[in-house]
Amino acid sequence: MPSKEEFLLQRAKDLHLRDMNDLRRILALPEGRRVILKILNACGYRTNPFVAADPYATAYKTGQLAVGFWLEQAVKEADLSALTRMEQEYQAEQKQLHCEAEKMEEYL
């Protein structure tokens, strides 16, 4: 019979594996990738959190960014290529939107 520490360690590993599998299932769907990218963007993903002359705003944005970094690392661990796919899909969607807007302008 395992000790309490061994049991808790195994349980933590099992929960981490479950979390990674959950995230993989989410990342397998285009809708899931869009939601994850929206959350990353809301966290200030890949931005500078510094706000001149306002240490409280800087601290707030740094906290948001920490959540973004946590999510980015989890995504990378679950599916290393997912971030690239998300960004490519977003860029393709923006390009399509731009083309549709230009067509609308020509029509008007």
Coordinates of C-alpha atoms in Angstrom, one line a residue:
M1 CA 0.0 0.0 0.0
P2 CA 1.4 3.4 -1.0
S3 CA 2.2 6.0 1.7
K4 CA 0.1 9.1 1.9
E5 CA 2.8 11.2 0.2
E6 CA 3.0 8.7 -2.7
F7 CA -0.7 8.6 -3.0
L8 CA -0.9 12.4 -3.1
L9 CA 1.9 12.6 -5.6
Q10 CA 0.3 10.1 -7.9
R11 CA -3.1 11.9 -7.6
A12 CA -1.4 15.2 -8.6
K13 CA 0.1 13.5 -11.6
D14 CA -3.2 12.1 -12.6
L15 CA -4.9 15.4 -12.3
H16 CA -2.2 17.1 -14.4
L17 CA -2.6 14.5 -17.1
R18 CA -6.4 15.0 -17.0
D19 CA -5.9 18.7 -17.3
M20 CA -3.6 18.3 -20.3
N21 CA -6.0 15.9 -22.0
D22 CA -8.9 18.4 -21.4
L23 CA -6.8 21.2 -23.0
R24 CA -5.9 19.0 -25.9
R25 CA -9.6 18.3 -26.6
I26 CA -10.3 22.0 -26.5
L27 CA -7.4 22.8 -28.8
A28 CA -8.5 20.2 -31.3
L29 CA -11.5 22.4 -32.1
P30 CA -11.3 25.6 -34.1
E31 CA -13.8 27.1 -31.6
G32 CA -11.6 26.1 -28.7
R33 CA -8.5 27.6 -30.2
R34 CA -10.4 30.9 -30.8
V35 CA -11.6 31.0 -27.2
I36 CA -8.0 30.3 -25.9
L37 CA -6.6 33.1 -28.2
K38 CA -9.3 35.5 -27.0
I39 CA -8.3 34.8 -23.4
L40 CA -4.6 35.2 -24.2
N41 CA -5.3 38.5 -25.8
A42 CA -7.5 39.7 -22.9
C43 CA -4.5 38.9 -20.6
G44 CA -2.3 41.2 -22.6
Y45 CA -0.4 38.3 -24.2
R46 CA 2.8 39.5 -25.8
T47 CA 2.4 43.1 -24.6
N48 CA 4.4 45.3 -22.2
P49 CA 2.5 45.7 -18.9
F50 CA 4.3 48.9 -18.0
V51 CA 2.1 52.0 -17.5
A52 CA 4.1 55.2 -17.0
A53 CA 3.6 56.9 -13.7
D54 CA 1.0 54.3 -12.5
P55 CA 2.5 51.5 -10.5
Y56 CA -0.9 50.1 -9.7
A57 CA -1.9 49.8 -13.3
T58 CA 1.4 48.2 -14.1
A59 CA 0.9 45.7 -11.2
Y60 CA -2.6 45.0 -12.5
K61 CA -1.5 44.4 -16.1
T62 CA 1.5 42.3 -14.8
G63 CA -1.0 40.1 -13.0
Q64 CA -3.1 39.7 -16.2
L65 CA 0.1 38.9 -18.1
A66 CA 1.0 36.2 -15.5
V67 CA -2.3 34.4 -16.3
G68 CA -1.5 34.7 -20.0
F69 CA 2.0 33.2 -19.5
W70 CA 0.5 30.4 -17.4
L71 CA -2.1 29.6 -20.2
E72 CA 0.6 29.9 -22.9
Q73 CA 2.8 27.4 -21.1
A74 CA -0.2 25.0 -20.6
V75 CA -1.1 25.2 -24.3
K76 CA 2.6 24.6 -25.3
E77 CA 2.7 21.6 -23.0
A78 CA -0.6 20.2 -24.3
D79 CA 0.0 20.8 -28.0
L80 CA 3.2 22.6 -29.0
S81 CA 1.9 23.6 -32.5
A82 CA -1.4 25.0 -31.2
L83 CA -0.2 28.5 -30.7
T84 CA 1.1 28.7 -34.2
R85 CA -2.2 27.3 -35.6
M86 CA -4.2 29.7 -33.5
E87 CA -2.2 32.7 -34.8
Q88 CA -2.4 31.5 -38.4
E89 CA -6.2 31.0 -38.2
Y90 CA -6.6 34.4 -36.7
Q91 CA -4.5 36.0 -39.4
A92 CA -6.5 34.2 -42.1
E93 CA -9.8 35.3 -40.5
Q94 CA -8.6 38.9 -40.4
K95 CA -7.5 38.8 -44.0
Q96 CA -10.8 37.4 -45.1
L97 CA -12.6 40.1 -43.1
H98 CA -10.5 42.7 -44.8
C99 CA -11.3 41.3 -48.2
E100 CA -15.0 41.2 -47.5
A101 CA -14.9 44.8 -46.3
E102 CA -13.1 45.9 -49.5
K103 CA -15.7 44.1 -51.6
M104 CA -18.4 45.9 -49.6
E105 CA -16.8 49.2 -50.3
E106 CA -16.7 48.5 -54.0
Y107 CA -20.3 47.5 -54.0
L108 CA -21.4 50.7 -52.3

